[in-house]
PDB file of C-alpha atoms and ligand atoms in Angstrom:
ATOM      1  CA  UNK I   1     133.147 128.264  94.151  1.00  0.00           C
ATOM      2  CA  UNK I   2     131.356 131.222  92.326  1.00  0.00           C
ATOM      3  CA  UNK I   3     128.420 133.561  93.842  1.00  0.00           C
ATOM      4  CA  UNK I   4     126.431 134.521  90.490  1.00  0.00           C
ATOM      5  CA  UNK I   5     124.998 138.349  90.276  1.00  0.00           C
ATOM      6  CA  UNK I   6     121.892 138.879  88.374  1.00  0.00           C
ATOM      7  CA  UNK I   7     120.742 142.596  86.996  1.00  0.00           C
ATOM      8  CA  UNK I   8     118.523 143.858  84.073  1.00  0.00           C
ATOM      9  CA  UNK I   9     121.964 145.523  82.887  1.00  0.00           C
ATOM     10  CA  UNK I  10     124.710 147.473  84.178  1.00  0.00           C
ATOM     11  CA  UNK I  11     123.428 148.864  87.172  1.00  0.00           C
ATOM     12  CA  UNK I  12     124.388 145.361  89.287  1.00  0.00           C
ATOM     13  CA  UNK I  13     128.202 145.995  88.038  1.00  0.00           C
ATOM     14  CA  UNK I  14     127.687 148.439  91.253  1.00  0.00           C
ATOM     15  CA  UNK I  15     127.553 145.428  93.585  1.00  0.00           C
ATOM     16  CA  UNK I  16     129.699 143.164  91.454  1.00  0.00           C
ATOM     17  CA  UNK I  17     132.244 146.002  92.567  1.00  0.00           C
ATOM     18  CA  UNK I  18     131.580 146.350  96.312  1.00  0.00           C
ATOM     19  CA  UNK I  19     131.088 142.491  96.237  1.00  0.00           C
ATOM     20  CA  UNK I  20     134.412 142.092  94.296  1.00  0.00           C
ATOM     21  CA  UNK I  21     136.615 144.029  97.011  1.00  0.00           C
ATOM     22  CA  UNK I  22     134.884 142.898 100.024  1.00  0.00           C
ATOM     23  CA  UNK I  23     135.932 138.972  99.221  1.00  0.00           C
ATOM     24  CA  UNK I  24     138.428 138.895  96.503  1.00  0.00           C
ATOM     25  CA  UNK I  25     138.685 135.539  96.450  1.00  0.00           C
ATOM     26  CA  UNK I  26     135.223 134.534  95.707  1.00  0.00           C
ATOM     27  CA  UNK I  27     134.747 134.051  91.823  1.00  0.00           C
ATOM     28  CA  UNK I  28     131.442 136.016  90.529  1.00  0.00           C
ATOM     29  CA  UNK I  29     129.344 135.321  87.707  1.00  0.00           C
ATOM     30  CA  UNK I  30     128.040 138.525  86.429  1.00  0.00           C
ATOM     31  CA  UNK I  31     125.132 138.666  84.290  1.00  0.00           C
ATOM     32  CA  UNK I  32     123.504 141.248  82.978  1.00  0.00           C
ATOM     33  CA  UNK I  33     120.228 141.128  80.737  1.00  0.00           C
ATOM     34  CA  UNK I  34     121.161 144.214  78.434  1.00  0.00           C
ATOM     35  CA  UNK I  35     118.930 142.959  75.689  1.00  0.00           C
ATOM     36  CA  UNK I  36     115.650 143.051  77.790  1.00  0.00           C
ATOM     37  CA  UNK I  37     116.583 146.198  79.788  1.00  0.00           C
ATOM     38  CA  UNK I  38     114.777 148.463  81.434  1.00  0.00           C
ATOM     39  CA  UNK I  39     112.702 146.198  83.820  1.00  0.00           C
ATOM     40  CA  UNK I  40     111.438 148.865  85.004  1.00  0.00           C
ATOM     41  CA  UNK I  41     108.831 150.007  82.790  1.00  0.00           C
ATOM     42  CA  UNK I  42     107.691 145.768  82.343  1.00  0.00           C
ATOM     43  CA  UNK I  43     104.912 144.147  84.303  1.00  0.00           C
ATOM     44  CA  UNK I  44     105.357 141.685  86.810  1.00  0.00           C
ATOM     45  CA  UNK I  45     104.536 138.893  84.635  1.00  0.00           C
ATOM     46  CA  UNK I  46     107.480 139.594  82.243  1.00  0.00           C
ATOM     47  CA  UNK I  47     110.075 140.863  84.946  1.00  0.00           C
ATOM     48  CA  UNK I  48     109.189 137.201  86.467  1.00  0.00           C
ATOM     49  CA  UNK I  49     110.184 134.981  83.580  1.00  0.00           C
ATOM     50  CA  UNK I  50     113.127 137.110  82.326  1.00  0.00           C
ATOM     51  CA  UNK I  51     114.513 137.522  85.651  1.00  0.00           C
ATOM     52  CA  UNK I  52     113.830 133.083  86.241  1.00  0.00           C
ATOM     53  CA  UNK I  53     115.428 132.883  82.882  1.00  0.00           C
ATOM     54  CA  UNK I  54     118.897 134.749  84.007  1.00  0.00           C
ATOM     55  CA  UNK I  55     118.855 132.949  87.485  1.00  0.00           C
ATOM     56  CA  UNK I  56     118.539 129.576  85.628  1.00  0.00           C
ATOM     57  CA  UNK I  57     121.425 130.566  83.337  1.00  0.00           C
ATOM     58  CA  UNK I  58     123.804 131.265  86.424  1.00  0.00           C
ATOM     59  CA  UNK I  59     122.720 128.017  87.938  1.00  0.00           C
ATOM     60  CA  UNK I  60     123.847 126.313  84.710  1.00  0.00           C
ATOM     61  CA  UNK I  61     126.980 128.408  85.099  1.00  0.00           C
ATOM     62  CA  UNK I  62     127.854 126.296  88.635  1.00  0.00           C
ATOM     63  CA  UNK I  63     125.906 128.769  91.041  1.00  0.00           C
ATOM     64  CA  UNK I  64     124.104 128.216  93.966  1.00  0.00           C
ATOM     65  CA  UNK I  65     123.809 131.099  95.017  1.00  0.00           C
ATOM     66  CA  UNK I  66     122.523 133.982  93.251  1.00  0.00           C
ATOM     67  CA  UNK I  67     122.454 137.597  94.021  1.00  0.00           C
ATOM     68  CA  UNK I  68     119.453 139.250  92.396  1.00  0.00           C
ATOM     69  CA  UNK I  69     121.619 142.761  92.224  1.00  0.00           C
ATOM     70  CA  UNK I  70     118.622 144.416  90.555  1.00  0.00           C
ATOM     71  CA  UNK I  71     115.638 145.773  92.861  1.00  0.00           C
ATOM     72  CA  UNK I  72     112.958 145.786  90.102  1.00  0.00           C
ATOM     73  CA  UNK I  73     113.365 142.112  90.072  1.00  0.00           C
ATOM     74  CA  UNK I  74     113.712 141.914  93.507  1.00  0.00           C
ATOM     75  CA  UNK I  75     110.548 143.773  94.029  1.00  0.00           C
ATOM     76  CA  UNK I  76     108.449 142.086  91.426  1.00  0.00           C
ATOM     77  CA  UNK I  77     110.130 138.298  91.229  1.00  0.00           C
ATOM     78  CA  UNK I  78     111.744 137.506  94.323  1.00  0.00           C
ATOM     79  CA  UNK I  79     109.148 136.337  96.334  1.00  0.00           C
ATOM     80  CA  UNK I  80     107.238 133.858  93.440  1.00  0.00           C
ATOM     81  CA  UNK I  81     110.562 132.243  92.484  1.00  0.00           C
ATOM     82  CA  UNK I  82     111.674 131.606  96.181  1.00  0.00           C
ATOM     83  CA  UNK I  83     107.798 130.002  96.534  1.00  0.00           C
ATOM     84  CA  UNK I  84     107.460 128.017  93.554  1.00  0.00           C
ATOM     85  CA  UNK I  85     110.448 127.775  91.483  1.00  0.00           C
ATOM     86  CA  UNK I  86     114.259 127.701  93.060  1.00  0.00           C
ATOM     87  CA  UNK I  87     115.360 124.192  92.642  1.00  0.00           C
ATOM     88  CA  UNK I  88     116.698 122.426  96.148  1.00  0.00           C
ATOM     89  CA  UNK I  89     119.921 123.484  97.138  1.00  0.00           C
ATOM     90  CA  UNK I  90     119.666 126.421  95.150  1.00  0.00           C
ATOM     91  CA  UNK I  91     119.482 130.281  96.829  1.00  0.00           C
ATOM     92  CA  UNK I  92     118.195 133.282  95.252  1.00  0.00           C
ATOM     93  CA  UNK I  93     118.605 136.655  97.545  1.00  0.00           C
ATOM     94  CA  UNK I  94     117.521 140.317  96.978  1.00  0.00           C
ATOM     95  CA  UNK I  95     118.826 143.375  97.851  1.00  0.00           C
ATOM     96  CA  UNK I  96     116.063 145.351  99.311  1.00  0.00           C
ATOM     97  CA  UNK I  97     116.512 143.853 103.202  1.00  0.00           C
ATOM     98  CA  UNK I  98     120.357 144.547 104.068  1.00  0.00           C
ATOM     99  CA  UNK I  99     118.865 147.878 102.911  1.00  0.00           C
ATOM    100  CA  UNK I 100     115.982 148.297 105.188  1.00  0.00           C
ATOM    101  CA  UNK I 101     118.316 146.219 107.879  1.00  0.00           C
ATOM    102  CA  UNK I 102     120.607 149.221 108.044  1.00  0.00           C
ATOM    103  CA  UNK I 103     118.261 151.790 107.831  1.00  0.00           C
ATOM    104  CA  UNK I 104     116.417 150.206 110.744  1.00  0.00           C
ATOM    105  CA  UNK I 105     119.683 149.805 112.350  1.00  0.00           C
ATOM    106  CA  UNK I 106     119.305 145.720 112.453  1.00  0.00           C
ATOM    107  CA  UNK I 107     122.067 142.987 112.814  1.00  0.00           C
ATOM    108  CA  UNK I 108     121.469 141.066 109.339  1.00  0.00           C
ATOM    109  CA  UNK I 109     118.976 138.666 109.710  1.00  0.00           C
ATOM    110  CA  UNK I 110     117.362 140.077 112.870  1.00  0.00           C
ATOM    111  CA  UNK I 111     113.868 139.130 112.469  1.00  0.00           C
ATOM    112  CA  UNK I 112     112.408 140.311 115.841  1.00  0.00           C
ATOM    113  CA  UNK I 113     109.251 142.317 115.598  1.00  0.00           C
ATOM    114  CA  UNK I 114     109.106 145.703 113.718  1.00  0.00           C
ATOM    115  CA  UNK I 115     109.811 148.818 116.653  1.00  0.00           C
ATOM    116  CA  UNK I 116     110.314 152.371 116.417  1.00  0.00           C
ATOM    117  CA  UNK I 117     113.827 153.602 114.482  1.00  0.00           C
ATOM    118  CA  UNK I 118     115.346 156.910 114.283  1.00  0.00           C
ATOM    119  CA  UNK I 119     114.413 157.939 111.033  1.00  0.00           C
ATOM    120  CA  UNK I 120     110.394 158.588 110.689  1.00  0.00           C
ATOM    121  CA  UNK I 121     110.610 160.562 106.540  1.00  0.00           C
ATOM    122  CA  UNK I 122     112.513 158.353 104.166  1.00  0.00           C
ATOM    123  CA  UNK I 123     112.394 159.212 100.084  1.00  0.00           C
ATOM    124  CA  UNK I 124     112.561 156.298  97.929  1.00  0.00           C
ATOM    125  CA  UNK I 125     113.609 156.510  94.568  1.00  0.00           C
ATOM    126  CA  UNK I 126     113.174 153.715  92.429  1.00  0.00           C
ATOM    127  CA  UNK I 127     112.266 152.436  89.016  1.00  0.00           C
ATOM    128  CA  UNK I 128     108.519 152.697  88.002  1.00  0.00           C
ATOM    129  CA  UNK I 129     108.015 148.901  88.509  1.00  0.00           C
ATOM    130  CA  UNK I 130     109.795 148.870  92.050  1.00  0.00           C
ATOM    131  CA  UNK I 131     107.481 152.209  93.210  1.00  0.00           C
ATOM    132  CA  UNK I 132     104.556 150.009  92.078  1.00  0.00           C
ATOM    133  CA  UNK I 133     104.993 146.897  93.820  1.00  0.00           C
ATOM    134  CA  UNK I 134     105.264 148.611  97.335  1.00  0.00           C
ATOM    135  CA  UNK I 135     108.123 146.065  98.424  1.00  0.00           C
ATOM    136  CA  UNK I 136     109.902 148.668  99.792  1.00  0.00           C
ATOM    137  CA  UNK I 137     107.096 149.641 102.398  1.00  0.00           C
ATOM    138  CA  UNK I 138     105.896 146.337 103.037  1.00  0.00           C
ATOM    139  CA  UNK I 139     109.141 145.004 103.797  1.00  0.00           C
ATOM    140  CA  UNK I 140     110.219 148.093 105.772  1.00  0.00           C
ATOM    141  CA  UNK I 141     106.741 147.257 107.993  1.00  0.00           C
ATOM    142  CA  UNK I 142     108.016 144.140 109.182  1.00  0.00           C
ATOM    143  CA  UNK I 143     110.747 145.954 110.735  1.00  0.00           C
ATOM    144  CA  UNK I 144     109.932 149.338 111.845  1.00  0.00           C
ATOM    145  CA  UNK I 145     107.092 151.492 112.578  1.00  0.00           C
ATOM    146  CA  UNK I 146     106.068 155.200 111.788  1.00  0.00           C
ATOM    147  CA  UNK I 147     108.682 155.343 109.406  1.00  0.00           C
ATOM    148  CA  UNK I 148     106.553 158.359 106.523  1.00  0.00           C
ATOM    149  CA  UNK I 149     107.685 156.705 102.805  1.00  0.00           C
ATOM    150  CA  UNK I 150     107.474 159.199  99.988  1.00  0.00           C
ATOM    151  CA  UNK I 151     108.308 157.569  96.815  1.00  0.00           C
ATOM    152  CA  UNK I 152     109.670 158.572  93.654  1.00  0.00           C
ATOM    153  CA  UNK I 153     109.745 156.717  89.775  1.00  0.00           C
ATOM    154  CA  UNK I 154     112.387 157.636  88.505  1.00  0.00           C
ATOM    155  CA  UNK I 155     111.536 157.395  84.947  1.00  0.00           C
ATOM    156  CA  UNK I 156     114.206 157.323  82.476  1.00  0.00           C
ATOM    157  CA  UNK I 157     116.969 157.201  84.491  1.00  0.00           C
ATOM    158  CA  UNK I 158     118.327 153.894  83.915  1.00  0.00           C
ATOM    159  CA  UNK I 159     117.940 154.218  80.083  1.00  0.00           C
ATOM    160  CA  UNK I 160     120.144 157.361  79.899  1.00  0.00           C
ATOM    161  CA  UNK I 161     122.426 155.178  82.394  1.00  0.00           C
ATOM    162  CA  UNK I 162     122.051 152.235  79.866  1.00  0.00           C
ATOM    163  CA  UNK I 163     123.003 154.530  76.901  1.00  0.00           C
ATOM    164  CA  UNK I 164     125.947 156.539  78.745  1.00  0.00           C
ATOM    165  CA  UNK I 165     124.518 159.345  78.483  1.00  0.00           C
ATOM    166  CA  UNK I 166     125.604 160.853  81.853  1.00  0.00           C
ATOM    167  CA  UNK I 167     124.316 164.258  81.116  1.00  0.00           C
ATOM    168  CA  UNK I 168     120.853 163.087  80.472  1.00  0.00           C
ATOM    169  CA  UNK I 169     120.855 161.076  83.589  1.00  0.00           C
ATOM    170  CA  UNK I 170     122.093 163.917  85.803  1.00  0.00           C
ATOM    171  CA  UNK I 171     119.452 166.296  84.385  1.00  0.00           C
ATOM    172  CA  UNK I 172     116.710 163.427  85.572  1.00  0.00           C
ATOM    173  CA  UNK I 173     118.199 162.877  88.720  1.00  0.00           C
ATOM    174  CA  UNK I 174     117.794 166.469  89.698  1.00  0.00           C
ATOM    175  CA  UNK I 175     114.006 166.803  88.157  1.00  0.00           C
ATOM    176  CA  UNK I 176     113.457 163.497  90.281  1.00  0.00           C
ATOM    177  CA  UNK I 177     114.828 165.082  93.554  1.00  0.00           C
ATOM    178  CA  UNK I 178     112.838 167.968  93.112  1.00  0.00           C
ATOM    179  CA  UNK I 179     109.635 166.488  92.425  1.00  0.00           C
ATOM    180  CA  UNK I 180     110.405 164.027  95.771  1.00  0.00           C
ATOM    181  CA  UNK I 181     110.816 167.374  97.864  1.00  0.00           C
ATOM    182  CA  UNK I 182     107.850 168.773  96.697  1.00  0.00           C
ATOM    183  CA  UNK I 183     106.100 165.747  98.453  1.00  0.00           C
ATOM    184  CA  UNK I 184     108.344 165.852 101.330  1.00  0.00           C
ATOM    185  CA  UNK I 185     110.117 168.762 101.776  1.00  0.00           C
ATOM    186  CA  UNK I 186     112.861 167.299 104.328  1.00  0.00           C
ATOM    187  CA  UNK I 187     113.389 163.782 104.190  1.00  0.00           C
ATOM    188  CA  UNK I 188     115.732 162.106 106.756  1.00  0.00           C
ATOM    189  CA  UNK I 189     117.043 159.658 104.671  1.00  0.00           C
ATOM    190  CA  UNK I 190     117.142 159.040 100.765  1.00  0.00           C
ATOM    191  CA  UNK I 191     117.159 155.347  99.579  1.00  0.00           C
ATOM    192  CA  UNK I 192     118.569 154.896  96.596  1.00  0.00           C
ATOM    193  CA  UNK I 193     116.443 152.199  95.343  1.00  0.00           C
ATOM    194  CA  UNK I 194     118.189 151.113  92.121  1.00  0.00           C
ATOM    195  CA  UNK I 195     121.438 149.515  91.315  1.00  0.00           C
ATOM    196  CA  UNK I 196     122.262 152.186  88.825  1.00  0.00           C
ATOM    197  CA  UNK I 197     122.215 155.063  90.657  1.00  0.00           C
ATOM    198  CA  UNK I 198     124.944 154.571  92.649  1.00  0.00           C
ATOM    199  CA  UNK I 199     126.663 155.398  89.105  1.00  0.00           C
ATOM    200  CA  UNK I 200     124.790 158.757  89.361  1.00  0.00           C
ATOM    201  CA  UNK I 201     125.044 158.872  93.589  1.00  0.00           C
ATOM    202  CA  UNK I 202     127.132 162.078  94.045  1.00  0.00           C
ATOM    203  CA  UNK I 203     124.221 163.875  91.687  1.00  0.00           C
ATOM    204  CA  UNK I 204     121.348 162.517  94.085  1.00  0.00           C
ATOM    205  CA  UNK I 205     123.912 163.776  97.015  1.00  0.00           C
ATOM    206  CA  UNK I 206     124.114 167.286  95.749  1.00  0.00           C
ATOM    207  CA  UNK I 207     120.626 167.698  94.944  1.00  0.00           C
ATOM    208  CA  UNK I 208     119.113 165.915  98.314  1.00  0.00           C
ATOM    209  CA  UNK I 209     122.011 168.401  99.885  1.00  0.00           C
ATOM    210  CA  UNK I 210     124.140 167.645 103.353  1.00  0.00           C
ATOM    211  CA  UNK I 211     121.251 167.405 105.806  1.00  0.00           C
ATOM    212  CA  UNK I 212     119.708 163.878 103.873  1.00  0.00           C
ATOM    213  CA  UNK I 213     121.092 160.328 104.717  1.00  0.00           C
ATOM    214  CA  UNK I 214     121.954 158.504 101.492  1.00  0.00           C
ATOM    215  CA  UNK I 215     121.538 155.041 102.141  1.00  0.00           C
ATOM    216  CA  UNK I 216     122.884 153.257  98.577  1.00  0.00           C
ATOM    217  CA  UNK I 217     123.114 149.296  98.245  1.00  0.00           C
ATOM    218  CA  UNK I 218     126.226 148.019  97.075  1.00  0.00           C
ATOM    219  CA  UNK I 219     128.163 148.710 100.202  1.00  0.00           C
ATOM    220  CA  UNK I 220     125.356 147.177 102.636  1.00  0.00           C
ATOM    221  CA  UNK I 221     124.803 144.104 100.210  1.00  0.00           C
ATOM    222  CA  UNK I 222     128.866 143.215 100.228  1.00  0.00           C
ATOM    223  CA  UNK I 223     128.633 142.984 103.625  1.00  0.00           C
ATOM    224  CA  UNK I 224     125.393 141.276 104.224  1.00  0.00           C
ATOM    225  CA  UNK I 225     126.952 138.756 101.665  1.00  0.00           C
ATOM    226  CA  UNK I 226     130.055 138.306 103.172  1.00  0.00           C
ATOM    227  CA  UNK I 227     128.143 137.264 106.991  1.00  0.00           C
ATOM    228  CA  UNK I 228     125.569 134.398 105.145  1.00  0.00           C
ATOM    229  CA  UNK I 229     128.342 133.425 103.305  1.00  0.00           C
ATOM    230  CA  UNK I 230     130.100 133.111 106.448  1.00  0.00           C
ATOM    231  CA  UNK I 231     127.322 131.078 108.013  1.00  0.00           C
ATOM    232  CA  UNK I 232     126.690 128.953 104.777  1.00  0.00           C
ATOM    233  CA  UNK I 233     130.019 128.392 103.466  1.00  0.00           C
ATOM    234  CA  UNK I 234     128.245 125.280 101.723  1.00  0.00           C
ATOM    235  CA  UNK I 235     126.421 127.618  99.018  1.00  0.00           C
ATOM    236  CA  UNK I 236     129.646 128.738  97.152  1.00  0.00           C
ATOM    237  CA  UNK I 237     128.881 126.265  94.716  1.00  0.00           C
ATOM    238  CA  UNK I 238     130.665 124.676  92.024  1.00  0.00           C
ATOM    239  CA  UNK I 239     132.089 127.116  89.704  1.00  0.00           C
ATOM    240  CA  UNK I 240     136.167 128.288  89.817  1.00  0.00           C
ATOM    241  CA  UNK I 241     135.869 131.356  87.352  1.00  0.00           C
ATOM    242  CA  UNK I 242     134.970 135.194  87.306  1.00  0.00           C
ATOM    243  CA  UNK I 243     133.311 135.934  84.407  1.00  0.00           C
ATOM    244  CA  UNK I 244     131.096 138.708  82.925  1.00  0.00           C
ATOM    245  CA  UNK I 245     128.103 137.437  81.016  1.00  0.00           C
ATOM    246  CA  UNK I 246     125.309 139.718  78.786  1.00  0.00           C
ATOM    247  CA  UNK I 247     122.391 139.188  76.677  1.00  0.00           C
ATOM    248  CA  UNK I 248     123.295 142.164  74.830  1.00  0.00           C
ATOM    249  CA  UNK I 249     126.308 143.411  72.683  1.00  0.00           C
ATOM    250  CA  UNK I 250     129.262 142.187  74.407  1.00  0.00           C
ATOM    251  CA  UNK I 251     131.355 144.654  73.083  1.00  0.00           C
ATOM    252  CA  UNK I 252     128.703 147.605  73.703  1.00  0.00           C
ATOM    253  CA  UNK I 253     128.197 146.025  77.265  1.00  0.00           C
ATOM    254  CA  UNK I 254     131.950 145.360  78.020  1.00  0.00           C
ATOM    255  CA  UNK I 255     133.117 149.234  76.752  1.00  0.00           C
ATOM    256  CA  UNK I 256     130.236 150.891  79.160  1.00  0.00           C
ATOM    257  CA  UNK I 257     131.387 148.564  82.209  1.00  0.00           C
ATOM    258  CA  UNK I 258     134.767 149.677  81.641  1.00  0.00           C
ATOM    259  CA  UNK I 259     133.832 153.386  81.958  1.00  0.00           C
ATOM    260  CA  UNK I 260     131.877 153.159  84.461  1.00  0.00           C
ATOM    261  CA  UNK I 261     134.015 150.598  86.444  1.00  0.00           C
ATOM    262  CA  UNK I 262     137.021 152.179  85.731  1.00  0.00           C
ATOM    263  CA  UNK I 263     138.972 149.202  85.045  1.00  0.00           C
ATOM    264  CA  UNK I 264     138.996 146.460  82.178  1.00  0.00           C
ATOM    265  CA  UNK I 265     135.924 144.338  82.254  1.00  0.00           C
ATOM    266  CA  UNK I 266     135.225 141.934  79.325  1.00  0.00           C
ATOM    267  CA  UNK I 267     131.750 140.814  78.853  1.00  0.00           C
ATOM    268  CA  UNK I 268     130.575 137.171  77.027  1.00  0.00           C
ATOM    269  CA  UNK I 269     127.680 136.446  75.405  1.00  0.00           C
ATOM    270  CA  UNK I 270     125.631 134.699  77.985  1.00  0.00           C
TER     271      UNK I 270
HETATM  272  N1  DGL F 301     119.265 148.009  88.374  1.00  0.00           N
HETATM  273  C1  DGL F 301     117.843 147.760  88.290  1.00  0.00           C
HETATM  274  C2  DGL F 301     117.206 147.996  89.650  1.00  0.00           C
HETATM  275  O1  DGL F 301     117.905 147.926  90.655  1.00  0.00           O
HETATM  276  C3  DGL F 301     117.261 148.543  87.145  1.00  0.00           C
HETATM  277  C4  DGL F 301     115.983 147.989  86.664  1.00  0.00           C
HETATM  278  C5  DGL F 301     115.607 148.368  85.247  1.00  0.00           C
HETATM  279  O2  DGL F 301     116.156 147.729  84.326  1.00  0.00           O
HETATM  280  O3  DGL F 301     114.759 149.237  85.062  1.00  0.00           O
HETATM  281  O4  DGL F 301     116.022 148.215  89.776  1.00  0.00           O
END
């Protein structure tokens, strides 16, 4: 009975946690690929095979479903492994459509044709790799139209996350915002486009300021989980037990979660 969560690092710890207290009593492999992170700066090619590499490692683990809690991957892997790779019985889901489904104001999994939505100027801030791909847009145009995207790399943001080194990542944030409002002055809404920012949210907050909607994943992707799961009860798959898995230094890994978790988290080697 374990859902596994997939990120490049730490930044899918955000949906482990909104996950985690939306259904308590589903056990989560986390794994986070802390050796090979940032994705963000890789090309498709090598976001592909690292990010088939962790999904195959939670599969081993008893999942059968996996949460791909990092939108880099989701944006640059998702697709190819769904087409040509995920074994039978076996689900792999992103996190970029209970996203766009709220910010087009869809029931999850509505699929009608795209209409007209409230917002029209959205800012998108994202890794380098995710601005590239243009998932963002061309899954938004399935669902809406005359939505204006403006989007943002946000170099370096998720290294100075990776590091903890919160001042550094603040100080980004805000050069980030400001070079997104030079573009477009007053957005409507602000997607946070990354699984680590919601570590560094109340920074994008303050600099987007009161009038911008922040729409940030964790939240929407808990309870997008929690309905399939609720229609497909059958992909809980076989595993009993939470655990935390890395790539990287488990005790590095494990002492960053903690802080940035708030709360004891004890990371294996995967
Ligand atoms: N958390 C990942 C995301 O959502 C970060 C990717 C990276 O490692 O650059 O895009």
């Amino acid at each position: 009975m374990a859902v596994g969560i997939f990120d490049s690092g730490l930044g899918g710890l955000t949906v482990w946690d909104a996950v985690h207290k939306r259904l308590p009593d589903v056990p989560l492999v986390y794994l986070g690929d802390n050796a090979h992170t940032p994705y963000g700066v890789r090309d498709a090619d090598d976001i592909y095979e690292l990010t088939r590499s962790g999904v195959a490692r939670l599969f081993d683990a008893g999942c059968d479903l996996v949460i791909l809690a990092c939108n880099t991957a989701s944006a640059a892997a998702l697709r190819r492994m769904q087409e040509a790779w995920v074994p039978q019985g076996k689900r792999v889901l992103g996190v970029f459509v209970p996203l766009i489904e709220a910010l087009t104001e869809r029931q999850w999994g509505d699929n009608s044709p795209p209409r007209e939505v409230a917002v029209s100027n959205v800012a998108l801030f994202a890794t380098p790799a995710t601005v590239a791909s243009r998932a963002f847009q061309r899954e938004l145009a399935f669902r809406a139209i005359g939505v204006d995207v403006e989007a943002q790399a946000c170099g370096g943001v998720v290294d100075a996350i990776e590091e903890g080194d919160m001042i550094l990542a603040e100080a980004l944030v805000r050069s980030h915002v400001d070079a997104l409002k030079r573009k477009m002055p007053h957005p409507q809404a602000a997607v946070l486009g990354c699984t680590h920012y919601p570590l560094v949210e109340e920074v994008f907050r303050d600099a987007l300021g009161p009038e911008v909607s922040v729409y940030s994943q964790p939240s929407l992707v808990a309870a997008s989980l929690a309905d399939y799961l609720g229609r497909h009860p059958d992909k809980l798959g076989q595993g009993e037990e939470g655990v935390f898995l890395t790539t990287g230094d488990p005790k590095r890994v494990s002492s960053r979660a903690t802080q940035f978790l708030r709360r004891e988290i004890a990371f294996q080697p995967a």
